[in-house]
mmCIF file of C-alpha atoms (C1' of nucleotides) in Angstrom:
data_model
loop_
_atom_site.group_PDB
_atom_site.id
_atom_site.type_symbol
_atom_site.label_atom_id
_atom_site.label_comp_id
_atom_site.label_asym_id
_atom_site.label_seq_id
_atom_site.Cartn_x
_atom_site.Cartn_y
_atom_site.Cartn_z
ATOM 1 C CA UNK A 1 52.462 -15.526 -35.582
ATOM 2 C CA UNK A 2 48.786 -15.955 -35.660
ATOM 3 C CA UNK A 3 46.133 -17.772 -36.858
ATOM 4 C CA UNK A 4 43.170 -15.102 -38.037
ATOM 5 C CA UNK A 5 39.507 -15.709 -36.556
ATOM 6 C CA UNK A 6 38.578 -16.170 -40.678
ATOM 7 C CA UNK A 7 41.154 -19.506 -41.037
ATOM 8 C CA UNK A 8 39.628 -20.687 -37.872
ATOM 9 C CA UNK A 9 36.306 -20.387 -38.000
ATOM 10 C CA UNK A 10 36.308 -21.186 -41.615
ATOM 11 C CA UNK A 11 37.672 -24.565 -41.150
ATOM 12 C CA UNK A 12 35.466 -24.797 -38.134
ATOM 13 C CA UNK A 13 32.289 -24.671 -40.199
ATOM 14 C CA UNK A 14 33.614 -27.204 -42.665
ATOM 15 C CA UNK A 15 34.980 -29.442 -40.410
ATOM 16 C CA UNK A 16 30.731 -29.343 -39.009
ATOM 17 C CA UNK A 17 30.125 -29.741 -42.695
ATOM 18 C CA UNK A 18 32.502 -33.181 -42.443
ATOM 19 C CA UNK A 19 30.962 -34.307 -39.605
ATOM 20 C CA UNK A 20 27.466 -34.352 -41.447
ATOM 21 C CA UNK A 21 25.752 -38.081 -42.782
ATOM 22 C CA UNK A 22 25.473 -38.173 -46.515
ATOM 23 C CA UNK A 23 22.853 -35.813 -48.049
ATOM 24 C CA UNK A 24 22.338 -34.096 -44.823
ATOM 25 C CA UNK A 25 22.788 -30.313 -44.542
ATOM 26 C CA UNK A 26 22.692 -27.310 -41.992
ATOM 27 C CA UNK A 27 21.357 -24.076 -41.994
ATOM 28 C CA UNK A 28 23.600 -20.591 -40.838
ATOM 29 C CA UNK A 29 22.104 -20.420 -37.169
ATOM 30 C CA UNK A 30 22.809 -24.580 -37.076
ATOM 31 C CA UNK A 31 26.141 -23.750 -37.910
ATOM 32 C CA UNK A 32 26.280 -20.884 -36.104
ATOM 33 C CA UNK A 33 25.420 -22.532 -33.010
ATOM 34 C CA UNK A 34 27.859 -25.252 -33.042
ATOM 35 C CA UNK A 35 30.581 -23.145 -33.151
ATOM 36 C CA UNK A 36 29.584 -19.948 -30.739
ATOM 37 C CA UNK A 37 29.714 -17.218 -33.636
ATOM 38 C CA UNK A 38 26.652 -15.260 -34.914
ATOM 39 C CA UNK A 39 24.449 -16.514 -38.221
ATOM 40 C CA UNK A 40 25.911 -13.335 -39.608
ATOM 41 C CA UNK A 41 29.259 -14.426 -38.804
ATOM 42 C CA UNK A 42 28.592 -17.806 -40.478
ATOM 43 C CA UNK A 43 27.125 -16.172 -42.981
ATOM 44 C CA UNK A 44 29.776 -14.299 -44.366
ATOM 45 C CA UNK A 45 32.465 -17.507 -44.391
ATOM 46 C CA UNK A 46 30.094 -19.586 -46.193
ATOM 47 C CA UNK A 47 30.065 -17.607 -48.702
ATOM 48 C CA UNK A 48 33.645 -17.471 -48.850
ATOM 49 C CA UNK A 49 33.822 -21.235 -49.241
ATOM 50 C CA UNK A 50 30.763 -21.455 -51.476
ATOM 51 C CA UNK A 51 32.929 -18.920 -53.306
ATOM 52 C CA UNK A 52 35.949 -21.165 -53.580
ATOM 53 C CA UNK A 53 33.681 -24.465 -54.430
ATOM 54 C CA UNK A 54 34.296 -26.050 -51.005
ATOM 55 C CA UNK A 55 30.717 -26.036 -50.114
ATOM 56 C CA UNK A 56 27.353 -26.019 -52.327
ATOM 57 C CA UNK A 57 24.106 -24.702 -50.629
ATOM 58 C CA UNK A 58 20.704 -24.950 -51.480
ATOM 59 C CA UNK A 59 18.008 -22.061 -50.535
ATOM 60 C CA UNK A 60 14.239 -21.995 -49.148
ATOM 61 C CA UNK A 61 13.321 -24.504 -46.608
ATOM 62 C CA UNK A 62 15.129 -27.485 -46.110
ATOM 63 C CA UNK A 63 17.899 -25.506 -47.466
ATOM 64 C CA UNK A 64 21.567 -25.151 -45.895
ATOM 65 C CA UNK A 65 25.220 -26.004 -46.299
ATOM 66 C CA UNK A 66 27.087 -29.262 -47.779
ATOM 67 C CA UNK A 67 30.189 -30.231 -48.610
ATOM 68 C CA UNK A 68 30.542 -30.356 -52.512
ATOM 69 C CA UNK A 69 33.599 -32.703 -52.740
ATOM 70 C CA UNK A 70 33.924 -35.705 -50.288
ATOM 71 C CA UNK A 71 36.160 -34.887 -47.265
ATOM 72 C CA UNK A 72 38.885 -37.004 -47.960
ATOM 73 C CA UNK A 73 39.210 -34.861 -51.104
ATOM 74 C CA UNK A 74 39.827 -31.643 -49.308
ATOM 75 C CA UNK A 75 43.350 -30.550 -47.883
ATOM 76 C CA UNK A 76 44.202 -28.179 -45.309
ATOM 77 C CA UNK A 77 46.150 -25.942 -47.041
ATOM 78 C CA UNK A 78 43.534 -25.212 -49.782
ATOM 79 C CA UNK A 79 41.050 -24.348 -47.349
ATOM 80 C CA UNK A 80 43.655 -22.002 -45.664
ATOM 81 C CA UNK A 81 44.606 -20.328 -48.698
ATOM 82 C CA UNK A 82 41.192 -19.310 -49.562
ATOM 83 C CA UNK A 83 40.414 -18.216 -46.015
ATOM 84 C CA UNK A 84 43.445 -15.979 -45.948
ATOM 85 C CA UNK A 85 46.094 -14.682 -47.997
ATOM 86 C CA UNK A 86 48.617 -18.108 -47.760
ATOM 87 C CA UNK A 87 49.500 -20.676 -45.206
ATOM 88 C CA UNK A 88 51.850 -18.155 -43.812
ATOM 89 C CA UNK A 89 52.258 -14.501 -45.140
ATOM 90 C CA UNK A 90 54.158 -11.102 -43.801
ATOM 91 C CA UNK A 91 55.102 -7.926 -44.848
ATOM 92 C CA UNK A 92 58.330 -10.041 -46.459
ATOM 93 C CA UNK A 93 57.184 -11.570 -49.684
ATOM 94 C CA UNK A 94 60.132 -13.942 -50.018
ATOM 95 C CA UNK A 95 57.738 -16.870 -49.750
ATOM 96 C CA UNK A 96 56.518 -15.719 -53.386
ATOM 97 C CA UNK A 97 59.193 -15.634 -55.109
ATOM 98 C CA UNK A 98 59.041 -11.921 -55.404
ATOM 99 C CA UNK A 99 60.341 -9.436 -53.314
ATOM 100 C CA UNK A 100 58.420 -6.506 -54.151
ATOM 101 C CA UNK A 101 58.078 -4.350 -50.952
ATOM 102 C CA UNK A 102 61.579 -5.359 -49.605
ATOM 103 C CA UNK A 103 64.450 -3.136 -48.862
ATOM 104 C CA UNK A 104 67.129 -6.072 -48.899
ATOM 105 C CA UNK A 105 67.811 -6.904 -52.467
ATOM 106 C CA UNK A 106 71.010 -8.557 -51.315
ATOM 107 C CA UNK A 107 71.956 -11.518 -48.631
ATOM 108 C CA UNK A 108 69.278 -11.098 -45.857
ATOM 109 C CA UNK A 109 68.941 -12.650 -42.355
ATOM 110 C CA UNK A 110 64.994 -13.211 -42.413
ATOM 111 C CA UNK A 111 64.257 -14.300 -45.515
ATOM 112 C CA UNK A 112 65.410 -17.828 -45.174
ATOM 113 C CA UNK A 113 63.385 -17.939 -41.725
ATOM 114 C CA UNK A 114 59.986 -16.712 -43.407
ATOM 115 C CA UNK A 115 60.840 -19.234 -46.295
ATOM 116 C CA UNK A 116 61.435 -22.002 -44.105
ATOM 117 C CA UNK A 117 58.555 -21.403 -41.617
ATOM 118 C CA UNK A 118 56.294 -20.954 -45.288
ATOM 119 C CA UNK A 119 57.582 -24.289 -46.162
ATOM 120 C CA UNK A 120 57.276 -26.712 -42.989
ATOM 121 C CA UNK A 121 53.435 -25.249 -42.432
ATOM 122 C CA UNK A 122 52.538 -25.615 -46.554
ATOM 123 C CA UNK A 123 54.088 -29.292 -45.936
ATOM 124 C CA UNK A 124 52.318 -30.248 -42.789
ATOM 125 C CA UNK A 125 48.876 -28.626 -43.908
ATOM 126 C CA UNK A 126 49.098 -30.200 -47.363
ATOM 127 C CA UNK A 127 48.608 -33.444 -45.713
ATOM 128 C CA UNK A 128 45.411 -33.080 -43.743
ATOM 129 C CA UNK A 129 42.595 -33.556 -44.918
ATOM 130 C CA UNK A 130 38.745 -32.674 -43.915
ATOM 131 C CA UNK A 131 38.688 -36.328 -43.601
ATOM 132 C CA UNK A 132 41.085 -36.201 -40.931
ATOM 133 C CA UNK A 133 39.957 -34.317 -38.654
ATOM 134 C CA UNK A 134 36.550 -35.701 -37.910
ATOM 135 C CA UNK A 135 35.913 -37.949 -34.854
ATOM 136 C CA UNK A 136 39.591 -38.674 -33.794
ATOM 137 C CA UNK A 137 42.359 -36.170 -32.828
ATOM 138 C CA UNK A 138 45.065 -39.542 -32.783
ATOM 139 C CA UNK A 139 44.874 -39.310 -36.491
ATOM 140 C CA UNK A 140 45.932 -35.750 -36.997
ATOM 141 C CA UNK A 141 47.859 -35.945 -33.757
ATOM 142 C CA UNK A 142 50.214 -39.008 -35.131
ATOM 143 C CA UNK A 143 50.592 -36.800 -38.418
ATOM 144 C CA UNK A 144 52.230 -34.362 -36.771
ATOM 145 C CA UNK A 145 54.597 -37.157 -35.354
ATOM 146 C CA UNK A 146 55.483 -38.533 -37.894
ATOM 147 C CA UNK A 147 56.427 -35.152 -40.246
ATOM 148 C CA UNK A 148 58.775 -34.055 -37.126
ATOM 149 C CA UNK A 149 58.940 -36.547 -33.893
ATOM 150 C CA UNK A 150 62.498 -38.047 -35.386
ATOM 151 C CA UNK A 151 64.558 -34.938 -35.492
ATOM 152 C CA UNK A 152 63.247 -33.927 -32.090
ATOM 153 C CA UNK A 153 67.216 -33.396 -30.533
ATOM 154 C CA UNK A 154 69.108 -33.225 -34.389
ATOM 155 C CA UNK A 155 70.496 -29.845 -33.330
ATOM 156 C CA UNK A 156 70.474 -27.629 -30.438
ATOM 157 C CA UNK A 157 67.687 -25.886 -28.994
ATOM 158 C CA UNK A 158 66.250 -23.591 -26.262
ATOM 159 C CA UNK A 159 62.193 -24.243 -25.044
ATOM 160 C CA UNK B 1 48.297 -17.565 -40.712
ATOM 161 C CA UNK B 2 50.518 -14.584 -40.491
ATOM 162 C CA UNK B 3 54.117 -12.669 -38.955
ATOM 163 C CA UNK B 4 52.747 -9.637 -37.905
ATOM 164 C CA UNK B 5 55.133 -6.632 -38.844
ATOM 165 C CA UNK B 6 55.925 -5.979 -35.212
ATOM 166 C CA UNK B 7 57.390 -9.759 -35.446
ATOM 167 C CA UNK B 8 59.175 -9.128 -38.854
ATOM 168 C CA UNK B 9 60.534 -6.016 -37.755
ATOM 169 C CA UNK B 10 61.394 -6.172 -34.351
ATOM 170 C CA UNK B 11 63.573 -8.761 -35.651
ATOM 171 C CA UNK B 12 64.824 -7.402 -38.318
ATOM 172 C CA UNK B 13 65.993 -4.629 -35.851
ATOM 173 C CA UNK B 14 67.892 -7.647 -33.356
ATOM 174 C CA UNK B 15 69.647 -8.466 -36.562
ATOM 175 C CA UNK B 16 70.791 -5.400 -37.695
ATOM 176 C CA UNK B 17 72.746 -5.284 -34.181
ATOM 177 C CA UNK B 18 73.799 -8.712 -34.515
ATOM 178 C CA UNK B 19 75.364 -7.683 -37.674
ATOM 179 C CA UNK B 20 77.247 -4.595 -35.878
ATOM 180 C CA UNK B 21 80.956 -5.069 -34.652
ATOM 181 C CA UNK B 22 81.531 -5.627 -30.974
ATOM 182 C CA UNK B 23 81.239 -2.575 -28.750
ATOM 183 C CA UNK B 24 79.299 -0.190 -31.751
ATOM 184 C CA UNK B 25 76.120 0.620 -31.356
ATOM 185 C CA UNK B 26 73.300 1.852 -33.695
ATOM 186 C CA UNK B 27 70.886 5.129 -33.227
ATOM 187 C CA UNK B 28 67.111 4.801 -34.220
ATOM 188 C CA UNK B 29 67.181 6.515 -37.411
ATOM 189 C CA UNK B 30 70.479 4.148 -38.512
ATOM 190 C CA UNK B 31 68.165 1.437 -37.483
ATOM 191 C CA UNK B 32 64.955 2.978 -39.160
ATOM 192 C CA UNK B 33 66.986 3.603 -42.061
ATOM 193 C CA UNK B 34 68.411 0.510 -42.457
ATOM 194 C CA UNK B 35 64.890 -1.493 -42.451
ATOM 195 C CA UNK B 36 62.967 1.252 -44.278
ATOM 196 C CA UNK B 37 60.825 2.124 -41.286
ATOM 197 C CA UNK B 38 59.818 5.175 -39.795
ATOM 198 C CA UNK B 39 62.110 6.450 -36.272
ATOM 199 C CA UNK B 40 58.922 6.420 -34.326
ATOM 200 C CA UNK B 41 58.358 2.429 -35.205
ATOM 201 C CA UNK B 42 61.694 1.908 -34.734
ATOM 202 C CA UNK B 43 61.689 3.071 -31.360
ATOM 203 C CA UNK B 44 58.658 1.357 -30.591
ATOM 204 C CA UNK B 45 60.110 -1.929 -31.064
ATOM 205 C CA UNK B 46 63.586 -1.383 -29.659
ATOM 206 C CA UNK B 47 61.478 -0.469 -26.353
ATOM 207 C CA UNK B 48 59.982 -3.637 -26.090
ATOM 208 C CA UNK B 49 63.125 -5.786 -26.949
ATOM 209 C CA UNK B 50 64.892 -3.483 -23.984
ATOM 210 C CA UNK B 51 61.842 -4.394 -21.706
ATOM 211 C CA UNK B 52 62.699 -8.203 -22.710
ATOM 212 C CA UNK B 53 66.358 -7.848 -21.715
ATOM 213 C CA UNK B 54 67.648 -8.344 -25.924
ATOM 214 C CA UNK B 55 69.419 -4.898 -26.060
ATOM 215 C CA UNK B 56 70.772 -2.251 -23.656
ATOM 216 C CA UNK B 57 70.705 1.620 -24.511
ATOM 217 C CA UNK B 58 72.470 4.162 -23.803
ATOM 218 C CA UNK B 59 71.240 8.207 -24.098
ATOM 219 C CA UNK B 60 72.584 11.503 -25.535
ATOM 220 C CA UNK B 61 75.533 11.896 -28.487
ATOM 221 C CA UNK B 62 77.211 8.907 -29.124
ATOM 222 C CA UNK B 63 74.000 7.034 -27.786
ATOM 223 C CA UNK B 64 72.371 4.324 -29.343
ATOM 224 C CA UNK B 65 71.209 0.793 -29.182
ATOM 225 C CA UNK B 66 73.363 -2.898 -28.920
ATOM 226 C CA UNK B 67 72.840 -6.289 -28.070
ATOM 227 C CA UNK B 68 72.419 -7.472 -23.992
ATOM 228 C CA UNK B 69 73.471 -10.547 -24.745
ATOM 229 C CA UNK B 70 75.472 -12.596 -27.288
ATOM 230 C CA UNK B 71 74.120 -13.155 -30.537
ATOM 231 C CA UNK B 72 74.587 -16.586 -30.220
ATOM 232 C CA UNK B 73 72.320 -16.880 -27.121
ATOM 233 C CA UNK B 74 69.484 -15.237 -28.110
ATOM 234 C CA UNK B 75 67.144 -17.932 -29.868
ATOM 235 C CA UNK B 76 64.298 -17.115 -32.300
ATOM 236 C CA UNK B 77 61.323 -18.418 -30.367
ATOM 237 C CA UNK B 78 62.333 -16.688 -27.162
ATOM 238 C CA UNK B 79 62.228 -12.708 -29.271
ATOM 239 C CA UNK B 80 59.204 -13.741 -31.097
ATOM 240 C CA UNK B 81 57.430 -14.315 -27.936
ATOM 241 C CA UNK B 82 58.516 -10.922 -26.820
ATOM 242 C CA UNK B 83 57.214 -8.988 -29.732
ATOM 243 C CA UNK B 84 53.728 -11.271 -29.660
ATOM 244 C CA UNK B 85 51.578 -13.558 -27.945
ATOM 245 C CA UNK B 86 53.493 -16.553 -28.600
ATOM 246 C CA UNK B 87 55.089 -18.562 -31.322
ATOM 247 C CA UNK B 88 51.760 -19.117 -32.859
ATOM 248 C CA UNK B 89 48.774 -17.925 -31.143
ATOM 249 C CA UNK B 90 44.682 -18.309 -32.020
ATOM 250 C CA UNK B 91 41.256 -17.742 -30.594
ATOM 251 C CA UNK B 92 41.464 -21.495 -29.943
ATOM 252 C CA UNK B 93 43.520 -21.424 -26.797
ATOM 253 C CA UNK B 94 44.419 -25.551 -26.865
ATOM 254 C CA UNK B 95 48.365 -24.990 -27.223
ATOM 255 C CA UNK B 96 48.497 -23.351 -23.950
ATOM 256 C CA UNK B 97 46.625 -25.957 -22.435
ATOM 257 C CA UNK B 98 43.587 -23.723 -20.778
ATOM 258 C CA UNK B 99 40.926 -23.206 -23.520
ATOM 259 C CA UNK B 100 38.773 -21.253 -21.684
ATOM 260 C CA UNK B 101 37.642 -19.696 -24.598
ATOM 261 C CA UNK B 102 36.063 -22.563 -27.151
ATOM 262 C CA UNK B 103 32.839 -24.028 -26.981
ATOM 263 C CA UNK B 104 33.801 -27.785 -27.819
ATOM 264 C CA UNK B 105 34.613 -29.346 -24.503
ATOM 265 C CA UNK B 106 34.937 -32.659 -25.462
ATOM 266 C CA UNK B 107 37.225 -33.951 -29.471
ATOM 267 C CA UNK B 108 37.821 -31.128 -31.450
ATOM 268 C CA UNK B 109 38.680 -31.553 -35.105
ATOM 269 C CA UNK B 110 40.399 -28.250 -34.969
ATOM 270 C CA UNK B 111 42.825 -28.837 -31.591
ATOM 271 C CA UNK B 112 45.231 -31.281 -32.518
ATOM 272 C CA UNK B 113 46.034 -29.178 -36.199
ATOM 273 C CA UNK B 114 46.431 -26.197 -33.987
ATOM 274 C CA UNK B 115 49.064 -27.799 -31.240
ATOM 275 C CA UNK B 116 50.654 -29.543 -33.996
ATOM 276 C CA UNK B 117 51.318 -26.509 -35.745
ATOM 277 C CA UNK B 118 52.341 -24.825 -32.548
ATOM 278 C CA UNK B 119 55.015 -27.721 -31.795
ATOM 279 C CA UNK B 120 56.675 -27.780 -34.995
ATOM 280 C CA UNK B 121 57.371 -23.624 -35.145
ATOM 281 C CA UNK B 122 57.964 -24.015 -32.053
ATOM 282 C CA UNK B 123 60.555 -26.818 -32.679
ATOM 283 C CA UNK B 124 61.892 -25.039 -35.535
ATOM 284 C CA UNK B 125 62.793 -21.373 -33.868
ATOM 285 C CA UNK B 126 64.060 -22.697 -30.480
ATOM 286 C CA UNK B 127 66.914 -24.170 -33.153
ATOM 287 C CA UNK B 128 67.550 -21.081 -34.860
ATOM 288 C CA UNK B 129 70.206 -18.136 -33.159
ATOM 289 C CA UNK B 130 70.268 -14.380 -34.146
ATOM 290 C CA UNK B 131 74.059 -15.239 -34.873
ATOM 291 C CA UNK B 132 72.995 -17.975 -37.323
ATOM 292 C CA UNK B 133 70.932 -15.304 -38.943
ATOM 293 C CA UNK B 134 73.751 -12.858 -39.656
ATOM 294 C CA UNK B 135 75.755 -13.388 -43.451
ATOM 295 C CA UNK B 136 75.000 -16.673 -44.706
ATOM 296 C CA UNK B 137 70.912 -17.318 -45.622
ATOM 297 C CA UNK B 138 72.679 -21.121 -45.995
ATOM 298 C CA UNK B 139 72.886 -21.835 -42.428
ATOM 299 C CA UNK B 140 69.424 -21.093 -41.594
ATOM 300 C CA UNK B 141 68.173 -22.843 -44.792
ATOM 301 C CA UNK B 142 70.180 -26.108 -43.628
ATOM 302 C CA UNK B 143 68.620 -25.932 -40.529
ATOM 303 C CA UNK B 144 65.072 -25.866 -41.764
ATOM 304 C CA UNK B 145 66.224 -28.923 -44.365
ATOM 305 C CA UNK B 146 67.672 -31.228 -41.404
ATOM 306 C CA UNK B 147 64.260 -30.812 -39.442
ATOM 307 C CA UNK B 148 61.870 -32.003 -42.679
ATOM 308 C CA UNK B 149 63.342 -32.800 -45.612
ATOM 309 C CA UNK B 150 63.754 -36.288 -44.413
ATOM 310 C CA UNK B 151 60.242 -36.598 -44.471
ATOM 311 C CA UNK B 152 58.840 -34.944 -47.358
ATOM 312 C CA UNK B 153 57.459 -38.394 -48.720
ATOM 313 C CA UNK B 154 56.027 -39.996 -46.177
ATOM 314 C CA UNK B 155 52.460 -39.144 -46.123
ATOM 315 C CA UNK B 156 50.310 -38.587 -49.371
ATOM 316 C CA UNK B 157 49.994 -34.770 -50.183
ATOM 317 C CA UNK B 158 48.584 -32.075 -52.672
ATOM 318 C CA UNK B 159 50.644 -28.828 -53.251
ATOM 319 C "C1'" DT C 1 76.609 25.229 -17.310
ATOM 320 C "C1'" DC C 2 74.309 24.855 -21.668
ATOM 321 C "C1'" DA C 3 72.931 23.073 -25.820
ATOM 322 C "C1'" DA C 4 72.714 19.321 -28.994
ATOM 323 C "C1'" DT C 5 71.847 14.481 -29.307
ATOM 324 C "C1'" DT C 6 69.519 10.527 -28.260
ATOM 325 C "C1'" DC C 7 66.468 7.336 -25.773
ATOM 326 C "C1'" DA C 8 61.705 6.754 -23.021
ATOM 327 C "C1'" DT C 9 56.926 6.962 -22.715
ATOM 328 C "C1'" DT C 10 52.353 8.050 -23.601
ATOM 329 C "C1'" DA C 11 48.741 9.702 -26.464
ATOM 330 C "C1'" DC C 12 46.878 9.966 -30.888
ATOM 331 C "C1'" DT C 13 45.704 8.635 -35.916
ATOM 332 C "C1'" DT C 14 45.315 5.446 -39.566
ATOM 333 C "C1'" DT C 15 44.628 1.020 -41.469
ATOM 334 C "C1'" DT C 16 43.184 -3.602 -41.269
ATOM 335 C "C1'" DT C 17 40.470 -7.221 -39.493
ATOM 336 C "C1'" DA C 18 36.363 -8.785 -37.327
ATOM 337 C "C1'" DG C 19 31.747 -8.753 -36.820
ATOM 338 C "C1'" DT C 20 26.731 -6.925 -37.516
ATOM 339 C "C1'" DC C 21 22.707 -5.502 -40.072
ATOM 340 C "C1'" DA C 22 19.382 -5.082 -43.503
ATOM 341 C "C1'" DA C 23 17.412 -5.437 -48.060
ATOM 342 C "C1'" DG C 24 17.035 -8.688 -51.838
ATOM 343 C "C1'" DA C 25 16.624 -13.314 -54.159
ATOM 344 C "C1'" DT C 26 15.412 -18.200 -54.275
ATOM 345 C "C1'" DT C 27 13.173 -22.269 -52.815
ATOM 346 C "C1'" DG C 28 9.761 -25.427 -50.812
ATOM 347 C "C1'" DA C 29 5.335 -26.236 -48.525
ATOM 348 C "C1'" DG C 30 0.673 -25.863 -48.398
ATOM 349 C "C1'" DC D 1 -0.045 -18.392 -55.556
ATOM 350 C "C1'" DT D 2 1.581 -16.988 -51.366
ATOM 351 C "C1'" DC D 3 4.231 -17.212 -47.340
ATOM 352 C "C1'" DA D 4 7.900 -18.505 -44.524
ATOM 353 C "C1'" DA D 5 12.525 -20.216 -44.483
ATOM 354 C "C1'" DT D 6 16.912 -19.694 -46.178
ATOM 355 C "C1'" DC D 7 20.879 -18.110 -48.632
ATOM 356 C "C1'" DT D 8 23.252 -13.639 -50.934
ATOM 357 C "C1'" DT D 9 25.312 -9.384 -50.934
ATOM 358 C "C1'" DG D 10 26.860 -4.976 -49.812
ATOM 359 C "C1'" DA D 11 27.059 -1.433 -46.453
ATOM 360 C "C1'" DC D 12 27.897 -0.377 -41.892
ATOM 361 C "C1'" DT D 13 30.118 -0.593 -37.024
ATOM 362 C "C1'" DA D 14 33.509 -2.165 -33.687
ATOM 363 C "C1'" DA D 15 37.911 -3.778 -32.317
ATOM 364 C "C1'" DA D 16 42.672 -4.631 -32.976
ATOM 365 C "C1'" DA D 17 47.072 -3.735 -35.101
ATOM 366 C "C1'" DA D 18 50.169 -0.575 -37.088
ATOM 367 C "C1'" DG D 19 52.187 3.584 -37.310
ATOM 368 C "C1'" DT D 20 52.937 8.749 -35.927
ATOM 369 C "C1'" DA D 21 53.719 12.628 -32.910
ATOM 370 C "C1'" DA D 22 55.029 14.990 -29.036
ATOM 371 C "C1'" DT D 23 56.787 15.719 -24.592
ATOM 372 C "C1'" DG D 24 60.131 14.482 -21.172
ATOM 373 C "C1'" DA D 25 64.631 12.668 -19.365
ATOM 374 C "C1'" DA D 26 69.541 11.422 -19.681
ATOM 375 C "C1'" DT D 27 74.171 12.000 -21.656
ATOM 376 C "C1'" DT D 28 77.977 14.119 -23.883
ATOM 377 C "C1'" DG D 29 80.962 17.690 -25.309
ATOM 378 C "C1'" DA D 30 82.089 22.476 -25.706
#
DNA sequence: TCAATTCATTACTTTTTAGTCAAGATTGAG
DNA sequence: CTCAATCTTGACTAAAAAGTAATGAATTGA
């Protein structure tokens, strides 16, 4: 399982975007910069997200990147879903509902894994928000706690 | 965030032995067959897993591939590692506890989402056997309901 | 022994993802 | 009005993942 350079660095650049006063902007190489990708790079997810209405932009100078909804406004998993395909996605569309590619029509060992792995990372990214995850990693840190920390030795298990 | 196909199938493949009566054994074609894959791929994968120690082989007529060990030993987050990096892997490198990679040395917005994520599939396939994954899909879909549903309240969220 | 069957391994091709480049469009400053 | 800064967009290139092919080695059965 992996997370794709486009989810990261996507949520990267807002998360810069989150971290901004109020009214203040940045330009692609400012952005750019504070993450260690090209402008280019930047560039190209910006317009993804500008795309998707996360982020407005002005041109000309002065211009750059903002946020266009406050940051407590914005959750994880919508950012996710328009930087990639879902919150978790495979070859096995059982997550959708709809099972077009699959050779098991009938009772089949992986589906309820991909369903259940689609459904614990939908739940725990669909409450974080932008907000979050500026300044202090406690917050998202005791988030993660809290969604999973009590069933920690419910049932057996090999690390 | 994504199973790759070598994830998907390569386990696909374990279960498809899993499923197999003790002391049969299955060819690459059956196996290709069975998961709508090529020979070729098939063989590909069944390498690796007999690198990792999951199945034994044996050549000529009456050859073919079966499990090493019992089904009910071999846990899903041990075989996923095999056929990639890890459970859940990134360009940011926090989960393993290095990042030598990222540019932020000091918080990170990003980190704690990213090691959260990691725990909890992590958590969730080290709880989860190839025998579980053989007949019933209720078993499996249990498991993932003890280790969340509890929780599904707690925090504010948007689905 | 010999031939058919089957796994083992490496090299190659295709597809997808990631990243770069360049030409065009808009804005603000002077 | 003009120029420089900045975003916009599509085409291009590079790298990684996925999948195929082919050659070699081991086993079985006649």
């Amino acid at each position: 399982m992996k997370i794709s350079a486009q989810e990261e660095y996507g949520l990267r650049c807002l998360v810069q975007l989150a971290n901004l006063p109020s009214g203040e902007s940045l330009t692609l190489p400012q952005i750019a910069e504070r993450e260690g990708i090209s402008a280019a790079n930047a560039g190209k997810l910006m317009w993804l997200l500008n795309k998707a209405g996360f982020v407005n932009s002005t041109r000309g100078t002065k211009g750059g990147y903002f946020l266009a909804r406050p940051a407590d406004d914005i959750y994880l998993n919508e950012i996710i879903k328009v930087l990639d395909e879902d919150v978790l996605s495979s070859h096995c569309d059982s997550y959708t509902g709809v099972m077009d590619k699959c050779v098991h029509t009938g009772d089949c060992g992986i589906r309820p894994v991909i369903v259940g792995l689609h459904e614990i990372v939908e739940n725990a990214l669909s409450r974080i928000t932008l907000a979050q995850m500026v300044g202090n990693e406690k917050t998202v840190d005791a988030m993660f706690h809290s969604i999973q920390g009590i069933n920690r030795t419910i049932e057996p298990q090999r690390v």
